[in-house]
Short mmCIF file of C-alpha atoms and ligand atoms in Angstrom, two decimals:
data_model
loop_
_atom_site.label_atom_id
_atom_site.label_comp_id
_atom_site.label_asym_id
_atom_site.label_seq_id
_atom_site.Cartn_x
_atom_site.Cartn_y
_atom_site.Cartn_z
CA MET L 105 -0.55 -20.63 -26.09
CA SER L 106 0.38 -21.42 -21.73
CA HIS L 107 0.53 -18.67 -19.46
CA LYS L 108 2.03 -17.55 -16.45
CA ILE L 109 0.08 -17.12 -13.39
CA ALA L 110 1.25 -15.90 -9.74
CA LEU L 111 -1.35 -16.71 -7.42
CA ASN L 112 -0.43 -14.66 -4.53
CA PHE L 113 -1.25 -16.15 -1.14
CA GLU L 114 -2.15 -13.39 1.77
CA ASP L 115 0.39 -14.91 3.95
CA GLY L 116 3.20 -13.63 1.59
CA VAL L 117 3.85 -16.56 -0.90
CA THR L 118 3.27 -16.65 -4.16
CA ARG L 119 3.26 -19.77 -6.06
CA PHE L 120 3.15 -19.51 -10.55
CA ILE L 121 1.34 -22.27 -12.55
CA ASP L 122 0.71 -22.56 -16.49
CA ALA L 123 -2.98 -21.84 -17.70
CA ASP L 124 -3.73 -21.82 -21.03
CA ALA L 125 -7.67 -20.51 -22.35
CA SER L 126 -8.64 -24.61 -22.88
CA GLU L 127 -8.46 -24.39 -18.22
CA THR L 128 -10.12 -22.02 -15.70
CA VAL L 129 -7.32 -21.18 -13.31
CA ALA L 130 -9.02 -23.03 -10.13
CA ASP L 131 -8.21 -26.28 -12.17
CA ALA L 132 -4.97 -25.24 -13.44
CA ALA L 133 -4.27 -24.52 -10.30
CA TYR L 134 -5.08 -28.13 -9.34
CA ARG L 135 -3.78 -30.08 -11.88
CA GLN L 136 0.20 -27.97 -10.67
CA GLY L 137 -0.31 -29.58 -6.18
CA ILE L 138 -2.62 -26.06 -5.73
CA ASN L 139 -6.94 -26.20 -4.08
CA ILE L 140 -8.18 -22.52 -4.12
CA PRO L 141 -10.73 -22.84 -2.20
CA LEU L 142 -13.96 -23.73 -4.71
CA ASP L 143 -17.29 -24.81 -3.89
CA CYS L 144 -20.09 -25.84 -6.72
CA ARG L 145 -17.23 -24.99 -9.33
CA ASP L 146 -20.43 -23.59 -11.02
CA GLY L 147 -20.31 -19.86 -11.30
CA ALA L 148 -22.49 -19.65 -8.37
CA CYS L 149 -21.12 -19.14 -5.12
CA GLY L 150 -18.18 -17.01 -4.82
CA THR L 151 -15.76 -19.26 -2.85
CA CYS L 152 -13.38 -19.40 -5.57
CA LYS L 153 -13.41 -14.96 -5.54
CA CYS L 154 -9.65 -14.18 -5.76
CA PHE L 155 -8.54 -10.42 -7.55
CA ALA L 156 -7.04 -10.05 -10.46
CA GLU L 157 -3.83 -7.27 -10.53
CA ALA L 158 -3.04 -7.33 -13.21
CA GLY L 159 -3.35 -9.05 -16.86
CA SER L 160 -6.52 -9.97 -19.45
CA TYR L 161 -8.78 -12.86 -18.94
CA ASP L 162 -12.12 -14.00 -20.17
CA LEU L 163 -14.43 -13.80 -17.25
CA GLY L 164 -16.65 -16.02 -18.39
CA ASP L 165 -20.33 -16.37 -19.03
CA GLU L 166 -22.17 -18.95 -16.83
CA TYR L 167 -21.71 -17.74 -13.10
CA VAL L 168 -24.12 -15.80 -11.43
CA ASP L 169 -24.47 -12.49 -10.22
CA ASP L 170 -24.67 -13.56 -6.39
CA ALA L 171 -21.48 -15.05 -7.34
CA LEU L 172 -19.88 -12.00 -8.95
CA GLY L 173 -21.37 -8.67 -8.95
CA GLU L 174 -21.17 -6.56 -12.49
CA GLU L 175 -19.15 -3.52 -10.14
CA GLU L 176 -16.97 -6.35 -8.89
CA ALA L 177 -15.92 -7.13 -11.84
CA GLU L 178 -14.89 -3.61 -12.53
CA GLN L 179 -13.03 -3.65 -9.87
CA GLY L 180 -11.15 -6.62 -11.33
CA TYR L 181 -12.10 -9.89 -9.16
CA VAL L 182 -13.02 -13.12 -11.17
CA LEU L 183 -14.75 -16.82 -9.74
CA THR L 184 -11.58 -18.78 -10.51
CA CYS L 185 -13.65 -21.69 -11.28
CA GLN L 186 -14.05 -19.74 -15.09
CA MET L 187 -12.08 -16.88 -15.51
CA ARG L 188 -9.96 -18.39 -18.18
CA ALA L 189 -5.93 -15.80 -18.82
CA GLN L 190 -5.64 -15.07 -21.96
CA SER L 191 -2.19 -13.38 -20.42
CA ASP L 192 0.29 -13.58 -17.79
CA CYS L 193 -1.84 -12.57 -14.50
CA VAL L 194 -1.01 -11.15 -11.15
CA ILE L 195 -3.91 -12.98 -8.55
CA ARG L 196 -4.67 -12.43 -5.18
CA VAL L 197 -5.47 -15.17 -3.67
CA PRO L 198 -7.28 -14.57 -0.01
CA ALA L 199 -6.46 -17.95 2.08
CA SER L 200 -2.92 -19.15 2.92
CA SER L 201 -1.23 -21.09 1.06
CA GLU L 202 -1.35 -23.49 3.70
CA LEU L 203 -4.99 -24.33 3.11
CA CYS L 204 -4.67 -24.51 -0.39
CA LYS L 205 -1.99 -27.13 -0.22
CA THR L 206 1.37 -25.56 -1.27
CA GLN L 207 4.21 -23.74 0.17
CA GLN L 208 7.22 -21.86 -0.72
CA ALA L 209 9.53 -23.45 -3.21
CA SER L 210 13.00 -23.91 -1.77
CA PHE L 211 16.41 -23.48 -3.82
CA GLU L 212 19.66 -24.10 -3.83
CA ALA L 213 22.94 -21.72 -5.72
CA ALA L 214 26.19 -21.03 -5.24
CA ILE L 215 27.89 -17.78 -4.75
CA SER L 216 28.55 -16.19 -7.90
CA ALA L 217 30.41 -13.05 -6.78
CA VAL L 218 29.90 -11.15 -3.13
CA ARG L 219 31.33 -7.64 -3.58
CA GLN L 220 31.27 -5.12 -0.92
CA LEU L 221 30.41 -2.32 -2.75
CA SER L 222 31.23 0.38 0.08
CA ASP L 223 31.55 -0.43 3.91
CA SER L 224 27.96 -0.15 4.32
CA THR L 225 26.54 -2.55 2.33
CA ILE L 226 27.42 -5.58 -0.34
CA ALA L 227 26.09 -6.53 -3.09
CA LEU L 228 25.15 -10.55 -3.15
CA SER L 229 24.81 -12.81 -6.38
CA ILE L 230 24.03 -16.15 -6.63
CA LYS L 231 24.05 -18.73 -9.67
CA GLY L 232 22.19 -21.79 -9.97
CA GLU L 233 19.94 -24.47 -12.56
CA ALA L 234 17.33 -24.33 -10.59
CA LEU L 235 17.25 -20.51 -10.64
CA SER L 236 16.49 -20.72 -14.18
CA LYS L 237 12.87 -22.22 -13.19
CA LEU L 238 12.43 -19.56 -10.27
CA ALA L 239 10.15 -16.76 -11.04
CA PHE L 240 8.81 -13.57 -9.43
CA LEU L 241 7.04 -11.17 -9.46
CA PRO L 242 9.87 -7.67 -9.54
CA GLY L 243 10.13 -5.61 -5.78
CA GLN L 244 9.11 -9.81 -3.91
CA TYR L 245 11.43 -10.99 -2.14
CA VAL L 246 12.92 -14.59 -0.34
CA ASN L 247 14.35 -15.90 2.80
CA LEU L 248 18.41 -16.39 2.19
CA GLN L 249 19.40 -19.30 4.87
CA VAL L 250 22.70 -17.80 6.62
CA PRO L 251 24.81 -21.19 5.44
CA GLY L 252 26.37 -22.57 8.86
CA SER L 253 23.74 -22.12 10.42
CA GLU L 254 19.28 -22.41 11.25
CA GLN L 255 18.70 -19.26 10.17
CA THR L 256 17.56 -17.10 7.82
CA ARG L 257 17.39 -13.16 6.84
CA ALA L 258 14.61 -11.79 4.32
CA TYR L 259 16.10 -10.05 0.94
CA SER L 260 14.28 -7.77 -1.90
CA PHE L 261 15.64 -9.49 -5.32
CA SER L 262 17.54 -6.25 -6.68
CA THR L 263 17.72 -7.04 -9.89
CA LEU L 264 15.68 -9.87 -12.34
CA GLN L 265 16.48 -13.24 -13.04
CA LYS L 266 18.84 -13.75 -15.84
CA ASP L 267 20.52 -17.47 -16.71
CA GLY L 268 19.95 -18.64 -13.58
CA GLU L 269 21.50 -15.66 -11.21
CA VAL L 270 20.27 -13.04 -9.16
CA SER L 271 21.22 -10.25 -7.07
CA PHE L 272 20.84 -8.61 -3.53
CA LEU L 273 21.86 -5.46 -2.08
CA ILE L 274 22.26 -6.33 1.72
CA ARG L 275 23.16 -3.68 4.00
CA ASN L 276 26.44 -4.57 6.61
CA VAL L 277 24.58 -4.50 10.26
CA PRO L 278 28.22 -4.29 12.57
CA GLY L 279 28.05 -7.85 14.35
CA GLY L 280 24.85 -8.92 12.36
CA LEU L 281 25.03 -13.17 11.10
CA MET L 282 24.15 -12.76 7.17
CA SER L 283 26.23 -9.50 7.53
CA SER L 284 29.61 -11.44 9.51
CA PHE L 285 29.19 -14.35 6.33
CA LEU L 286 29.04 -12.35 3.90
CA THR L 287 31.99 -9.79 4.95
CA GLY L 288 33.87 -12.66 6.35
CA LEU L 289 33.74 -15.92 5.23
CA ALA L 290 31.57 -16.04 2.10
CA LYS L 291 33.68 -16.90 -1.72
CA ALA L 292 32.34 -17.45 -5.00
CA GLY L 293 31.06 -21.41 -5.25
CA ASP L 294 29.60 -21.17 -1.24
CA SER L 295 26.18 -22.60 -1.49
CA MET L 296 23.20 -21.27 -0.32
CA THR L 297 19.42 -22.29 -0.15
CA LEU L 298 16.91 -19.91 -0.90
CA ALA L 299 13.32 -19.73 0.29
CA GLY L 300 10.28 -17.02 -1.39
CA PRO L 301 9.26 -16.11 -3.59
CA LEU L 302 7.15 -13.86 -1.24
CA GLY L 303 5.70 -10.62 -0.17
CA SER L 304 2.37 -7.79 -1.20
CA PHE L 305 5.28 -5.02 -2.24
CA TYR L 306 5.73 -5.29 -6.36
CA LEU L 307 5.37 -3.47 -9.30
CA ARG L 308 1.19 -3.35 -10.23
CA GLU L 309 0.42 -3.14 -13.82
CA ILE L 310 1.09 0.50 -14.43
CA LYS L 311 -1.72 3.24 -14.92
CA ARG L 312 -0.93 6.41 -13.54
CA PRO L 313 2.86 8.85 -12.90
CA LEU L 314 5.35 5.91 -9.98
CA LEU L 315 6.76 7.72 -7.53
CA LEU L 316 9.06 4.99 -6.09
CA LEU L 317 11.15 6.64 -2.42
CA ALA L 318 14.43 4.06 -1.22
CA GLY L 319 16.14 4.02 1.91
CA GLY L 320 19.49 2.84 1.90
CA THR L 321 19.61 -1.09 0.96
CA GLY L 322 15.26 -0.62 0.59
CA LEU L 323 16.60 1.04 -2.57
CA ALA L 324 16.74 -3.43 -3.89
CA PRO L 325 13.73 -4.10 -5.29
CA PHE L 326 13.66 -0.42 -7.02
CA THR L 327 16.20 -1.54 -8.91
CA ALA L 328 14.31 -4.45 -9.92
CA MET L 329 11.26 -3.00 -11.02
CA LEU L 330 13.10 -0.32 -12.93
CA GLU L 331 14.47 -3.17 -15.11
CA LYS L 332 11.19 -5.05 -15.66
CA ILE L 333 10.07 -1.10 -16.22
CA ALA L 334 12.87 -0.86 -19.37
CA GLU L 335 12.17 -4.10 -20.67
CA GLN L 336 7.94 -3.24 -20.81
CA GLY L 337 8.01 0.20 -21.21
CA SER L 338 6.02 3.01 -19.59
CA GLU L 339 3.99 5.62 -20.80
CA HIS L 340 3.47 7.22 -17.65
CA PRO L 341 6.32 9.49 -15.36
CA LEU L 342 8.10 7.63 -13.06
CA HIS L 343 10.04 9.70 -10.45
CA LEU L 344 12.68 7.90 -8.14
CA ILE L 345 14.27 10.03 -4.78
CA TYR L 346 16.74 7.40 -2.97
CA GLY L 347 18.07 9.01 0.46
CA VAL L 348 21.05 7.12 2.06
CA THR L 349 22.03 8.63 6.09
CA ASN L 350 26.05 9.04 5.21
CA ASP L 351 27.94 9.72 1.92
CA PHE L 352 29.57 5.90 1.80
CA ASP L 353 25.80 4.52 1.91
CA LEU L 354 25.30 5.93 -1.61
CA VAL L 355 25.94 2.94 -4.16
CA GLU L 356 24.37 1.68 -7.40
CA MET L 357 24.29 4.95 -9.01
CA ASP L 358 25.93 4.14 -12.56
CA LYS L 359 23.21 1.36 -12.56
CA LEU L 360 20.45 4.24 -11.74
CA GLU L 361 22.23 6.23 -14.81
CA ALA L 362 22.19 3.21 -16.81
CA LEU L 363 18.40 2.80 -15.98
CA ALA L 364 17.87 6.37 -16.75
CA ALA L 365 19.50 6.00 -20.11
CA ARG L 366 16.84 2.68 -21.04
CA ILE L 367 13.70 3.95 -19.59
CA PRO L 368 12.61 7.18 -21.75
CA ASN L 369 10.44 8.31 -18.60
CA PHE L 370 12.38 7.49 -16.02
CA SER L 371 13.90 10.61 -13.81
CA PHE L 372 15.88 10.04 -10.32
CA SER L 373 17.26 11.87 -7.49
CA ALA L 374 19.96 10.73 -4.32
CA CYS L 375 20.24 12.28 -1.18
CA VAL L 376 21.71 12.17 1.84
CA ALA L 377 21.06 13.01 5.06
CA ASN L 378 24.15 13.73 7.04
CA PRO L 379 24.43 17.61 7.54
CA ASP L 380 28.00 17.31 7.07
CA SER L 381 28.00 15.69 3.58
CA SER L 382 29.42 16.48 0.83
CA HIS L 383 26.52 15.96 -1.82
CA PRO L 384 24.76 18.09 -3.31
CA LEU L 385 21.27 17.31 -2.02
CA LYS L 386 21.13 17.40 1.71
CA GLY L 387 17.96 16.09 3.20
CA TYR L 388 15.84 13.01 3.60
CA VAL L 389 13.49 12.27 0.70
CA THR L 390 10.33 13.50 1.94
CA GLN L 391 12.09 16.81 1.12
CA HIS L 392 12.48 16.43 -2.73
CA ILE L 393 9.01 15.38 -2.35
CA GLU L 394 7.96 17.72 -5.60
CA PRO L 395 4.10 18.95 -5.95
CA LYS L 396 3.94 17.57 -9.75
CA HIS L 397 5.60 13.98 -7.87
CA LEU L 398 2.53 13.48 -6.05
CA ASN L 399 0.20 15.04 -9.71
CA ASP L 400 -2.65 15.87 -6.86
CA GLY L 401 -2.88 11.66 -5.95
CA GLU L 402 -3.09 10.49 -9.53
CA VAL L 403 0.30 8.56 -8.05
CA ASP L 404 1.14 5.47 -7.23
CA LEU L 405 3.56 5.25 -4.62
CA TYR L 406 6.30 2.85 -3.70
CA LEU L 407 7.87 3.21 -0.86
CA CYS L 408 10.98 0.50 0.67
CA GLY L 409 13.65 1.34 3.29
CA PRO L 410 14.16 0.66 7.79
CA PRO L 411 11.20 0.90 9.84
CA PRO L 412 11.88 4.05 10.72
CA MET L 413 12.30 5.82 7.08
CA VAL L 414 8.38 4.02 6.38
CA GLU L 415 7.30 5.66 8.86
CA ALA L 416 8.12 8.74 8.77
CA VAL L 417 7.83 9.20 4.67
CA SER L 418 4.05 7.30 6.16
CA HIS L 419 3.65 10.34 8.31
CA TYR L 420 4.87 12.90 5.72
CA ILE L 421 2.22 12.04 3.43
CA ARG L 422 -1.04 11.82 5.43
CA GLU L 423 -0.17 14.95 6.56
CA GLN L 424 0.31 16.30 3.13
CA GLY L 425 -3.23 15.52 2.86
CA ILE L 426 -2.89 14.38 -0.79
CA ALA L 427 -4.64 10.24 -0.76
CA PRO L 428 -2.21 8.72 -3.60
CA ALA L 429 -4.48 6.13 -6.26
CA ASN L 430 -1.99 3.36 -4.67
CA PHE L 431 0.78 3.25 -1.32
CA TYR L 432 2.69 0.26 -0.92
CA TYR L 433 5.46 -0.30 1.14
CA GLU L 434 8.19 -3.01 2.39
CA LYS L 435 9.80 -2.27 5.33
CA PHE L 436 12.60 -3.74 5.88
CA ALA L 437 12.34 -5.33 9.91
CA ALA L 438 14.98 -7.09 11.08
CA SER L 439 14.50 -10.53 11.91
CA ALA L 440 13.19 -11.03 15.58
C1 LIG N 129 10.67 -7.95 3.70
C2 LIG N 129 12.36 -7.67 3.85
C3 LIG N 129 13.43 -7.42 2.87
C4 LIG N 129 14.43 -7.65 3.16
N1 LIG N 129 14.92 -6.93 2.35
C5 LIG N 129 16.62 -6.30 2.17
C6 LIG N 129 17.64 -6.11 1.72
O1 LIG N 129 16.32 -6.04 0.33
N2 LIG N 129 18.77 -5.71 2.24
C7 LIG N 129 18.17 -5.38 3.17
O2 LIG N 129 19.99 -5.01 3.46
N3 LIG N 129 18.24 -5.83 4.11
C8 LIG N 129 17.27 -6.22 3.82
N4 LIG N 129 15.43 -7.08 4.97
C9 LIG N 129 16.54 -6.56 6.56
C10 LIG N 129 16.65 -8.30 6.58
O3 LIG N 129 16.61 -9.70 6.81
C11 LIG N 129 18.28 -8.50 7.75
O4 LIG N 129 16.67 -8.14 8.86
C12 LIG N 129 19.57 -7.52 7.14
O5 LIG N 129 20.43 -7.87 6.42
C13 LIG N 129 20.42 -8.00 8.80
O6 LIG N 129 20.23 -9.45 8.93
P1 LIG N 129 22.17 -9.42 9.90
O7 LIG N 129 21.81 -11.25 10.07
O8 LIG N 129 22.98 -9.24 8.79
O9 LIG N 129 21.62 -8.87 11.35
P2 LIG N 129 20.93 -9.54 12.07
O10 LIG N 129 22.11 -11.13 13.23
O11 LIG N 129 19.34 -10.47 11.79
O12 LIG N 129 21.38 -8.45 13.54
C14 LIG N 129 22.20 -7.93 14.74
C15 LIG N 129 21.48 -6.72 15.23
O13 LIG N 129 21.71 -5.86 13.87
C16 LIG N 129 19.70 -5.72 14.98
N5 LIG N 129 19.68 -4.81 13.33
C17 LIG N 129 19.14 -5.69 12.08
N6 LIG N 129 19.22 -4.94 11.04
C18 LIG N 129 19.05 -3.45 11.35
C19 LIG N 129 19.25 -2.30 10.79
N7 LIG N 129 18.84 -2.45 9.72
N8 LIG N 129 19.73 -1.68 11.22
C20 LIG N 129 19.94 -1.79 12.42
N9 LIG N 129 19.87 -2.87 13.22
C21 LIG N 129 19.59 -3.82 13.08
C22 LIG N 129 19.49 -6.22 15.44
O14 LIG N 129 18.02 -6.56 15.23
C23 LIG N 129 20.20 -7.45 16.11
O15 LIG N 129 20.50 -7.12 17.64
C24 LIG N 129 15.09 -7.68 4.75
C25 LIG N 129 13.90 -7.03 5.97
C26 LIG N 129 12.71 -7.64 5.62
C27 LIG N 129 11.24 -8.20 6.79
S1 LIG N 130 -16.20 -22.36 -7.13
FE1 LIG N 130 -18.95 -20.87 -6.66
S2 LIG N 130 -18.71 -20.11 -8.12
FE2 LIG N 130 -16.81 -20.31 -8.06
#
């Protein structure tokens, strides 16, 4: 039986390969044109050492302690010249995609829907035969080329890929290149080119409660993650706090309600920073974090939004004196 292995390179590029129990992950990667750094291929040198973020696997029993110590193996380190996958896995490769002789994949698709959800927010869906082969980890992003220009913009997937279709939640930045295209020119059927998937902000194996903090269209990666969680379930509680600046920035509430109905352990709240807001919950996301959400630090924290929001929340969390077990964040930085 073949398993899907996501190889995450240190430059943020992710490539997916197929591997079954008859071959090592390094051999499977090589067969599919990706050269994970290797030397001895014998479990002796440690050159091929990577970190398994998720999945079950057989480490092999031919390697020596100098190449992979017992403690390292317990932490999740693996020798890819020895390991064989027993399920889908996510593996962090401590080398660039270029060094491993690969690069991000590029896809052609067409706009299937573009809708202005509010003055500030656009929902874009694209579809194409090629996209049915696009695999990504929920939370990751792609670079979308702005039609009619050579420029690209990064967008996180807001859904999983279904029947060759994926969606995005995009802030309408007045005068912005992509924003102007989407609000002015874009129509169903227009072709778009995307490259990826990219990024280290993705849903890890859920081993403890999760606290998800979203700012504005920083909600996008979380709706993709929650779709995945709805499929696979979670025995741990999950709480999302979604913060926006103005009432009209608040979108996708129906989607969150629907996800809450599908995921028994999931709850969420939304707040609006503008003091003139008519929304019942006002203020910043940090004002709505309760001690139970931080669970004395036994929590994985995911944070995504515009850079000032991510910085403010990171600062707040540090000030609380509670170090979450894991803290993952993505900043929706403006392109250069
Ligand atoms: C990893 C990553 C993932 C991202 N994912 C998303 C996503 O899912 N959804 C999303 O909406 N955005 C996302 N972004 C931001 C996105 O890539 C673009 O920067 C944004 O959409 C603006 O593009 P534009 O072409 O419309 O404006 P541009 O032509 O790039 O910018 C026009 C002007 O507006 C300024 N500007 C750009 N963005 C902002 C902003 N947010 N606030 C204030 N001024 C701004 C620019 O500095 C420039 O002066 C992501 C960014 C990164 C790095
Ligand atoms: S290449 Fe030497 S241990 Fe794998």
